[in-house]
Amino acid sequence: NAGVTQTPKFRVLKTGQSMTLLCAQDMNHEYMYWYRQDPGMGLRLIHYSVGEGTTAKGEVPDGYNVSRLKKQNFLLGLESAAPSQTSVYFCASESGETQYFGPGTRLLVL
Amino acid sequence: GQQLNQSPQSMFIQEGEDVSMNCTSSSIFNTWLWYKQDPGEGPVLLIALYKAGELTSNGRLTAQFGITRKDSFLNISASIPSDVGIYFCLGRVGGTSYGKLTFGQGTILTVHP
């Protein structure tokens, strides 16, 4: 039981490039979330999903897209990366009130 | 949106000292959760609070759900070096899992041996 895993762990992008962050969970949880963490800002919700095939916007969705084609995977896409998207991205899945977080993806956009 | 103020932003303490941190809001929450984040890791749940006035302990950690439902407190007794990390509060509105979530900005704890 690996819990929540995220790939890649670290990535450097140039402005305008695209990429996809993968989150996978093996706990059969329905709810999954993508957050970004910036210094002094706490965790902010980007998008979330309440089940396979469903997604919804969070607090800061602009510049990101998501897909939940399979229950165990939640993908976060950046179509055209901007320096403002330099951050640490955390995925979480949820059971009841408890969120289980992945180890994070550190993204640097130059 | 809802705002959560977490304080202090950082703490530098000696091993063995007690630690207190809190989160306050102008809005009411139905659930308070406290997480710890080790360097380079994702947050891990420490304590969950579901009822106003609730006081819950987890080892050396004690957390309370404020009676007004607008605040919560986390105390760590007899700190040890492995307590180092960032502590977050999370306030939730509504009992459903997709209820609105708001995180505090975090308290960075440093413990000197």
PDB file of C-alpha atoms in Angstrom:
ATOM      1  CA  ASN A   1       0.000   0.000   0.000  1.00  0.00           C
ATOM      2  CA  ALA A   2       1.908   3.022  -1.297  1.00  0.00           C
ATOM      3  CA  GLY A   3      -0.707   5.599  -0.273  1.00  0.00           C
ATOM      4  CA  VAL A   4      -0.504   8.718  -2.430  1.00  0.00           C
ATOM      5  CA  THR A   5       2.335   9.037  -4.909  1.00  0.00           C
ATOM      6  CA  GLN A   6       3.263  11.934  -7.161  1.00  0.00           C
ATOM      7  CA  THR A   7       5.430  12.118 -10.258  1.00  0.00           C
ATOM      8  CA  PRO A   8       7.694  13.802 -11.048  1.00  0.00           C
ATOM      9  CA  LYS A   9       9.326  14.904  -7.786  1.00  0.00           C
ATOM     10  CA  PHE A  10      10.985  17.918  -9.380  1.00  0.00           C
ATOM     11  CA  ARG A  11      10.799  19.663 -12.728  1.00  0.00           C
ATOM     12  CA  VAL A  12      12.170  22.772 -14.387  1.00  0.00           C
ATOM     13  CA  LEU A  13      10.156  24.311 -17.217  1.00  0.00           C
ATOM     14  CA  LYS A  14      10.615  27.253 -19.508  1.00  0.00           C
ATOM     15  CA  THR A  15       7.821  29.789 -19.805  1.00  0.00           C
ATOM     16  CA  GLY A  16       5.244  28.556 -22.270  1.00  0.00           C
ATOM     17  CA  GLN A  17       6.052  24.864 -21.957  1.00  0.00           C
ATOM     18  CA  SER A  18       3.416  22.376 -20.943  1.00  0.00           C
ATOM     19  CA  MET A  19       3.508  19.490 -18.541  1.00  0.00           C
ATOM     20  CA  THR A  20       1.336  17.057 -16.623  1.00  0.00           C
ATOM     21  CA  LEU A  21       1.687  16.150 -12.974  1.00  0.00           C
ATOM     22  CA  LEU A  22       0.466  12.709 -12.029  1.00  0.00           C
ATOM     23  CA  CYS A  23      -1.106  11.759  -8.726  1.00  0.00           C
ATOM     24  CA  ALA A  24      -1.942   8.146  -7.934  1.00  0.00           C
ATOM     25  CA  GLN A  25      -3.598   6.625  -4.878  1.00  0.00           C
ATOM     26  CA  ASP A  26      -4.176   2.975  -4.044  1.00  0.00           C
ATOM     27  CA  MET A  27      -6.672   3.477  -1.192  1.00  0.00           C
ATOM     28  CA  ASN A  28      -9.787   3.447  -3.391  1.00  0.00           C
ATOM     29  CA  HIS A  29     -10.702   6.968  -2.283  1.00  0.00           C
ATOM     30  CA  GLU A  30     -13.371   8.832  -4.198  1.00  0.00           C
ATOM     31  CA  TYR A  31     -12.169  12.364  -3.442  1.00  0.00           C
ATOM     32  CA  MET A  32      -8.880  13.754  -4.681  1.00  0.00           C
ATOM     33  CA  TYR A  33      -7.406  17.249  -4.553  1.00  0.00           C
ATOM     34  CA  TRP A  34      -4.607  19.310  -6.051  1.00  0.00           C
ATOM     35  CA  TYR A  35      -3.005  22.091  -3.996  1.00  0.00           C
ATOM     36  CA  ARG A  36      -0.165  24.496  -4.466  1.00  0.00           C
ATOM     37  CA  GLN A  37       1.999  25.641  -1.600  1.00  0.00           C
ATOM     38  CA  ASP A  38       3.764  28.973  -1.648  1.00  0.00           C
ATOM     39  CA  PRO A  39       5.775  30.638   1.138  1.00  0.00           C
ATOM     40  CA  GLY A  40       3.551  32.512   3.578  1.00  0.00           C
ATOM     41  CA  MET A  41       0.368  31.494   1.721  1.00  0.00           C
ATOM     42  CA  GLY A  42      -0.429  28.087   3.103  1.00  0.00           C
ATOM     43  CA  LEU A  43      -1.968  25.435   0.889  1.00  0.00           C
ATOM     44  CA  ARG A  44      -4.400  26.654  -1.744  1.00  0.00           C
ATOM     45  CA  LEU A  45      -6.836  24.391  -3.539  1.00  0.00           C
ATOM     46  CA  ILE A  46      -6.462  24.344  -7.330  1.00  0.00           C
ATOM     47  CA  HIS A  47      -8.970  21.698  -8.426  1.00  0.00           C
ATOM     48  CA  TYR A  48     -10.631  18.711  -6.869  1.00  0.00           C
ATOM     49  CA  SER A  49     -12.588  15.640  -7.867  1.00  0.00           C
ATOM     50  CA  VAL A  50     -15.380  13.829  -6.062  1.00  0.00           C
ATOM     51  CA  GLY A  51     -15.155  10.744  -8.237  1.00  0.00           C
ATOM     52  CA  GLU A  52     -14.044   9.207 -11.498  1.00  0.00           C
ATOM     53  CA  GLY A  53     -14.976  11.397 -14.429  1.00  0.00           C
ATOM     54  CA  THR A  54     -15.734  14.484 -12.310  1.00  0.00           C
ATOM     55  CA  THR A  55     -13.674  17.589 -11.579  1.00  0.00           C
ATOM     56  CA  ALA A  56     -14.375  20.960  -9.999  1.00  0.00           C
ATOM     57  CA  LYS A  57     -12.562  24.263  -9.552  1.00  0.00           C
ATOM     58  CA  GLY A  58     -10.980  25.240  -6.298  1.00  0.00           C
ATOM     59  CA  GLU A  59      -9.665  28.551  -5.065  1.00  0.00           C
ATOM     60  CA  VAL A  60      -6.940  29.131  -7.695  1.00  0.00           C
ATOM     61  CA  PRO A  61      -7.847  27.168 -10.858  1.00  0.00           C
ATOM     62  CA  ASP A  62      -6.646  29.600 -13.531  1.00  0.00           C
ATOM     63  CA  GLY A  63      -3.845  28.254 -15.714  1.00  0.00           C
ATOM     64  CA  TYR A  64      -4.471  24.639 -14.719  1.00  0.00           C
ATOM     65  CA  ASN A  65      -6.594  21.806 -16.034  1.00  0.00           C
ATOM     66  CA  VAL A  66      -7.297  18.438 -14.484  1.00  0.00           C
ATOM     67  CA  SER A  67      -8.636  15.053 -15.460  1.00  0.00           C
ATOM     68  CA  ARG A  68      -9.872  12.053 -13.488  1.00  0.00           C
ATOM     69  CA  LEU A  69     -10.262   9.324 -16.106  1.00  0.00           C
ATOM     70  CA  LYS A  70      -9.498   6.586 -13.594  1.00  0.00           C
ATOM     71  CA  LYS A  71     -10.461   6.565  -9.938  1.00  0.00           C
ATOM     72  CA  GLN A  72      -6.906   6.043  -8.770  1.00  0.00           C
ATOM     73  CA  ASN A  73      -5.342   8.830 -10.853  1.00  0.00           C
ATOM     74  CA  PHE A  74      -5.765  12.591 -10.796  1.00  0.00           C
ATOM     75  CA  LEU A  75      -3.788  14.542 -13.384  1.00  0.00           C
ATOM     76  CA  LEU A  76      -2.891  18.230 -13.179  1.00  0.00           C
ATOM     77  CA  GLY A  77      -1.947  19.933 -16.422  1.00  0.00           C
ATOM     78  CA  LEU A  78      -0.237  23.185 -17.189  1.00  0.00           C
ATOM     79  CA  GLU A  79      -0.841  24.070 -20.824  1.00  0.00           C
ATOM     80  CA  SER A  80       1.466  27.101 -20.942  1.00  0.00           C
ATOM     81  CA  ALA A  81       3.613  27.432 -17.842  1.00  0.00           C
ATOM     82  CA  ALA A  82       4.245  30.858 -16.324  1.00  0.00           C
ATOM     83  CA  PRO A  83       6.800  31.905 -13.678  1.00  0.00           C
ATOM     84  CA  SER A  84       3.878  32.550 -11.300  1.00  0.00           C
ATOM     85  CA  GLN A  85       3.270  28.804 -11.350  1.00  0.00           C
ATOM     86  CA  THR A  86       6.599  28.114  -9.668  1.00  0.00           C
ATOM     87  CA  SER A  87       5.487  26.324  -6.544  1.00  0.00           C
ATOM     88  CA  VAL A  88       5.291  23.043  -4.695  1.00  0.00           C
ATOM     89  CA  TYR A  89       2.269  21.017  -5.762  1.00  0.00           C
ATOM     90  CA  PHE A  90       0.597  18.552  -3.444  1.00  0.00           C
ATOM     91  CA  CYS A  91      -1.991  15.997  -4.288  1.00  0.00           C
ATOM     92  CA  ALA A  92      -4.273  14.511  -1.648  1.00  0.00           C
ATOM     93  CA  SER A  93      -6.925  11.843  -1.494  1.00  0.00           C
ATOM     94  CA  GLU A  94      -9.563  11.741   1.172  1.00  0.00           C
ATOM     95  CA  SER A  95     -11.430   9.304   3.353  1.00  0.00           C
ATOM     96  CA  GLY A  96     -14.034  10.870   5.621  1.00  0.00           C
ATOM     97  CA  GLU A  97     -12.527  14.066   6.974  1.00  0.00           C
ATOM     98  CA  THR A  98      -8.934  12.911   6.624  1.00  0.00           C
ATOM     99  CA  GLN A  99      -6.782  13.984   3.711  1.00  0.00           C
ATOM    100  CA  TYR A 100      -3.741  11.891   2.797  1.00  0.00           C
ATOM    101  CA  PHE A 101      -1.069  13.888   1.049  1.00  0.00           C
ATOM    102  CA  GLY A 102       1.544  12.889  -1.489  1.00  0.00           C
ATOM    103  CA  PRO A 103       5.203  13.913  -1.120  1.00  0.00           C
ATOM    104  CA  GLY A 104       4.865  16.870  -3.462  1.00  0.00           C
ATOM    105  CA  THR A 105       6.191  17.991  -6.834  1.00  0.00           C
ATOM    106  CA  ARG A 106       8.550  20.955  -6.924  1.00  0.00           C
ATOM    107  CA  LEU A 107       8.082  22.969 -10.098  1.00  0.00           C
ATOM    108  CA  LEU A 108      10.322  25.802 -11.230  1.00  0.00           C
ATOM    109  CA  VAL A 109       9.239  27.860 -14.226  1.00  0.00           C
ATOM    110  CA  LEU A 110      11.948  30.033 -15.718  1.00  0.00           C
TER     111      LEU A 110
ATOM    112  CA  GLY B   1     -13.283  33.693   0.591  1.00  0.00           C
ATOM    113  CA  GLN B   2     -12.790  32.639   4.168  1.00  0.00           C
ATOM    114  CA  GLN B   3      -9.553  33.659   5.850  1.00  0.00           C
ATOM    115  CA  LEU B   4      -7.610  31.799   8.494  1.00  0.00           C
ATOM    116  CA  ASN B   5      -4.954  33.550  10.539  1.00  0.00           C
ATOM    117  CA  GLN B   6      -2.408  31.229  12.056  1.00  0.00           C
ATOM    118  CA  SER B   7       0.074  32.402  14.653  1.00  0.00           C
ATOM    119  CA  PRO B   8       2.832  32.560  15.384  1.00  0.00           C
ATOM    120  CA  GLN B   9       4.431  32.348  11.946  1.00  0.00           C
ATOM    121  CA  SER B  10       7.572  30.830  13.431  1.00  0.00           C
ATOM    122  CA  MET B  11       8.921  29.687  16.772  1.00  0.00           C
ATOM    123  CA  PHE B  12      12.430  28.963  18.005  1.00  0.00           C
ATOM    124  CA  ILE B  13      12.403  26.993  21.217  1.00  0.00           C
ATOM    125  CA  GLN B  14      14.643  24.866  23.395  1.00  0.00           C
ATOM    126  CA  GLU B  15      14.101  21.135  23.681  1.00  0.00           C
ATOM    127  CA  GLY B  16      11.755  20.411  26.575  1.00  0.00           C
ATOM    128  CA  GLU B  17       9.733  23.605  26.254  1.00  0.00           C
ATOM    129  CA  ASP B  18       6.008  23.634  25.586  1.00  0.00           C
ATOM    130  CA  VAL B  19       4.630  25.117  22.366  1.00  0.00           C
ATOM    131  CA  SER B  20       1.300  26.787  21.618  1.00  0.00           C
ATOM    132  CA  MET B  21      -0.088  27.902  18.285  1.00  0.00           C
ATOM    133  CA  ASN B  22      -3.531  28.897  17.134  1.00  0.00           C
ATOM    134  CA  CYS B  23      -5.746  29.621  14.183  1.00  0.00           C
ATOM    135  CA  THR B  24      -8.498  32.193  14.155  1.00  0.00           C
ATOM    136  CA  SER B  25     -11.126  33.131  11.633  1.00  0.00           C
ATOM    137  CA  SER B  26     -13.952  35.578  11.187  1.00  0.00           C
ATOM    138  CA  SER B  27     -16.057  32.681   9.934  1.00  0.00           C
ATOM    139  CA  ILE B  28     -17.433  29.585  11.580  1.00  0.00           C
ATOM    140  CA  PHE B  29     -16.013  26.162  10.799  1.00  0.00           C
ATOM    141  CA  ASN B  30     -17.536  22.774  11.461  1.00  0.00           C
ATOM    142  CA  THR B  31     -14.277  20.853  11.536  1.00  0.00           C
ATOM    143  CA  TRP B  32     -10.735  21.735  12.523  1.00  0.00           C
ATOM    144  CA  LEU B  33      -7.778  19.623  11.500  1.00  0.00           C
ATOM    145  CA  TRP B  34      -4.123  20.006  12.455  1.00  0.00           C
ATOM    146  CA  TYR B  35      -1.319  18.766  10.202  1.00  0.00           C
ATOM    147  CA  LYS B  36       2.450  18.580  10.445  1.00  0.00           C
ATOM    148  CA  GLN B  37       4.723  18.849   7.436  1.00  0.00           C
ATOM    149  CA  ASP B  38       8.284  17.582   7.658  1.00  0.00           C
ATOM    150  CA  PRO B  39      10.862  19.148   5.311  1.00  0.00           C
ATOM    151  CA  GLY B  40      10.405  17.811   1.787  1.00  0.00           C
ATOM    152  CA  GLU B  41       7.305  15.830   2.692  1.00  0.00           C
ATOM    153  CA  GLY B  42       3.568  16.236   2.437  1.00  0.00           C
ATOM    154  CA  PRO B  43       1.400  17.187   5.439  1.00  0.00           C
ATOM    155  CA  VAL B  44       0.394  14.424   7.847  1.00  0.00           C
ATOM    156  CA  LEU B  45      -2.744  14.614   9.975  1.00  0.00           C
ATOM    157  CA  LEU B  46      -2.094  15.044  13.698  1.00  0.00           C
ATOM    158  CA  ILE B  47      -5.483  15.716  15.257  1.00  0.00           C
ATOM    159  CA  ALA B  48      -9.048  16.141  13.987  1.00  0.00           C
ATOM    160  CA  LEU B  49     -11.722  18.096  15.897  1.00  0.00           C
ATOM    161  CA  TYR B  50     -15.417  17.850  15.062  1.00  0.00           C
ATOM    162  CA  LYS B  51     -17.287  19.561  17.884  1.00  0.00           C
ATOM    163  CA  ALA B  52     -17.154  23.012  19.469  1.00  0.00           C
ATOM    164  CA  GLY B  53     -15.325  22.842  22.801  1.00  0.00           C
ATOM    165  CA  GLU B  54     -13.753  19.486  21.961  1.00  0.00           C
ATOM    166  CA  LEU B  55     -10.347  18.841  23.479  1.00  0.00           C
ATOM    167  CA  THR B  56      -8.354  16.004  21.944  1.00  0.00           C
ATOM    168  CA  SER B  57      -4.892  14.651  22.678  1.00  0.00           C
ATOM    169  CA  ASN B  58      -2.457  12.622  20.623  1.00  0.00           C
ATOM    170  CA  GLY B  59       0.584  11.823  22.728  1.00  0.00           C
ATOM    171  CA  ARG B  60       2.269  15.101  23.604  1.00  0.00           C
ATOM    172  CA  LEU B  61      -0.092  17.022  21.337  1.00  0.00           C
ATOM    173  CA  THR B  62      -3.364  18.546  22.483  1.00  0.00           C
ATOM    174  CA  ALA B  63      -5.765  20.476  20.303  1.00  0.00           C
ATOM    175  CA  GLN B  64      -8.989  22.291  21.071  1.00  0.00           C
ATOM    176  CA  PHE B  65     -11.955  23.332  18.958  1.00  0.00           C
ATOM    177  CA  GLY B  66     -12.871  26.827  20.137  1.00  0.00           C
ATOM    178  CA  ILE B  67     -16.306  27.307  21.657  1.00  0.00           C
ATOM    179  CA  THR B  68     -17.149  30.033  19.121  1.00  0.00           C
ATOM    180  CA  ARG B  69     -16.175  27.644  16.271  1.00  0.00           C
ATOM    181  CA  LYS B  70     -13.972  30.423  14.910  1.00  0.00           C
ATOM    182  CA  ASP B  71     -10.682  29.265  16.389  1.00  0.00           C
ATOM    183  CA  SER B  72      -8.563  26.294  17.322  1.00  0.00           C
ATOM    184  CA  PHE B  73      -5.424  25.749  19.361  1.00  0.00           C
ATOM    185  CA  LEU B  74      -2.594  23.230  19.217  1.00  0.00           C
ATOM    186  CA  ASN B  75      -0.241  22.643  22.102  1.00  0.00           C
ATOM    187  CA  ILE B  76       2.886  20.510  22.122  1.00  0.00           C
ATOM    188  CA  SER B  77       4.311  19.606  25.502  1.00  0.00           C
ATOM    189  CA  ALA B  78       7.946  18.828  26.279  1.00  0.00           C
ATOM    190  CA  SER B  79       9.157  19.435  22.725  1.00  0.00           C
ATOM    191  CA  ILE B  80      11.808  17.202  21.172  1.00  0.00           C
ATOM    192  CA  PRO B  81      14.023  17.754  18.100  1.00  0.00           C
ATOM    193  CA  SER B  82      11.780  15.635  15.851  1.00  0.00           C
ATOM    194  CA  ASP B  83       8.928  18.101  16.447  1.00  0.00           C
ATOM    195  CA  VAL B  84      10.676  20.378  13.948  1.00  0.00           C
ATOM    196  CA  GLY B  85       8.518  21.124  10.938  1.00  0.00           C
ATOM    197  CA  ILE B  86       5.635  23.221   9.714  1.00  0.00           C
ATOM    198  CA  TYR B  87       2.291  22.917  11.470  1.00  0.00           C
ATOM    199  CA  PHE B  88      -0.921  23.758   9.618  1.00  0.00           C
ATOM    200  CA  CYS B  89      -4.493  24.140  10.683  1.00  0.00           C
ATOM    201  CA  LEU B  90      -7.326  23.362   8.293  1.00  0.00           C
ATOM    202  CA  GLY B  91     -10.838  24.645   8.754  1.00  0.00           C
ATOM    203  CA  ARG B  92     -13.713  22.978   6.979  1.00  0.00           C
ATOM    204  CA  VAL B  93     -17.251  24.202   6.356  1.00  0.00           C
ATOM    205  CA  GLY B  94     -19.827  21.477   6.061  1.00  0.00           C
ATOM    206  CA  GLY B  95     -19.554  17.810   6.923  1.00  0.00           C
ATOM    207  CA  THR B  96     -19.184  16.581   3.359  1.00  0.00           C
ATOM    208  CA  SER B  97     -15.764  15.836   2.010  1.00  0.00           C
ATOM    209  CA  TYR B  98     -15.989  18.493  -0.653  1.00  0.00           C
ATOM    210  CA  GLY B  99     -16.954  21.178   1.863  1.00  0.00           C
ATOM    211  CA  LYS B 100     -14.942  24.336   1.552  1.00  0.00           C
ATOM    212  CA  LEU B 101     -11.409  23.966   2.855  1.00  0.00           C
ATOM    213  CA  THR B 102      -9.204  26.740   4.234  1.00  0.00           C
ATOM    214  CA  PHE B 103      -5.627  26.248   5.412  1.00  0.00           C
ATOM    215  CA  GLY B 104      -3.708  28.411   7.850  1.00  0.00           C
ATOM    216  CA  GLN B 105      -0.424  29.850   6.628  1.00  0.00           C
ATOM    217  CA  GLY B 106       1.585  27.513   8.838  1.00  0.00           C
ATOM    218  CA  THR B 107       3.807  27.791  11.923  1.00  0.00           C
ATOM    219  CA  ILE B 108       7.459  26.926  11.387  1.00  0.00           C
ATOM    220  CA  LEU B 109       8.794  25.240  14.512  1.00  0.00           C
ATOM    221  CA  THR B 110      12.500  24.976  15.254  1.00  0.00           C
ATOM    222  CA  VAL B 111      13.646  23.061  18.320  1.00  0.00           C
ATOM    223  CA  HIS B 112      17.182  23.544  19.599  1.00  0.00           C
ATOM    224  CA  PRO B 113      18.651  20.521  21.398  1.00  0.00           C
TER     225      PRO B 113
END
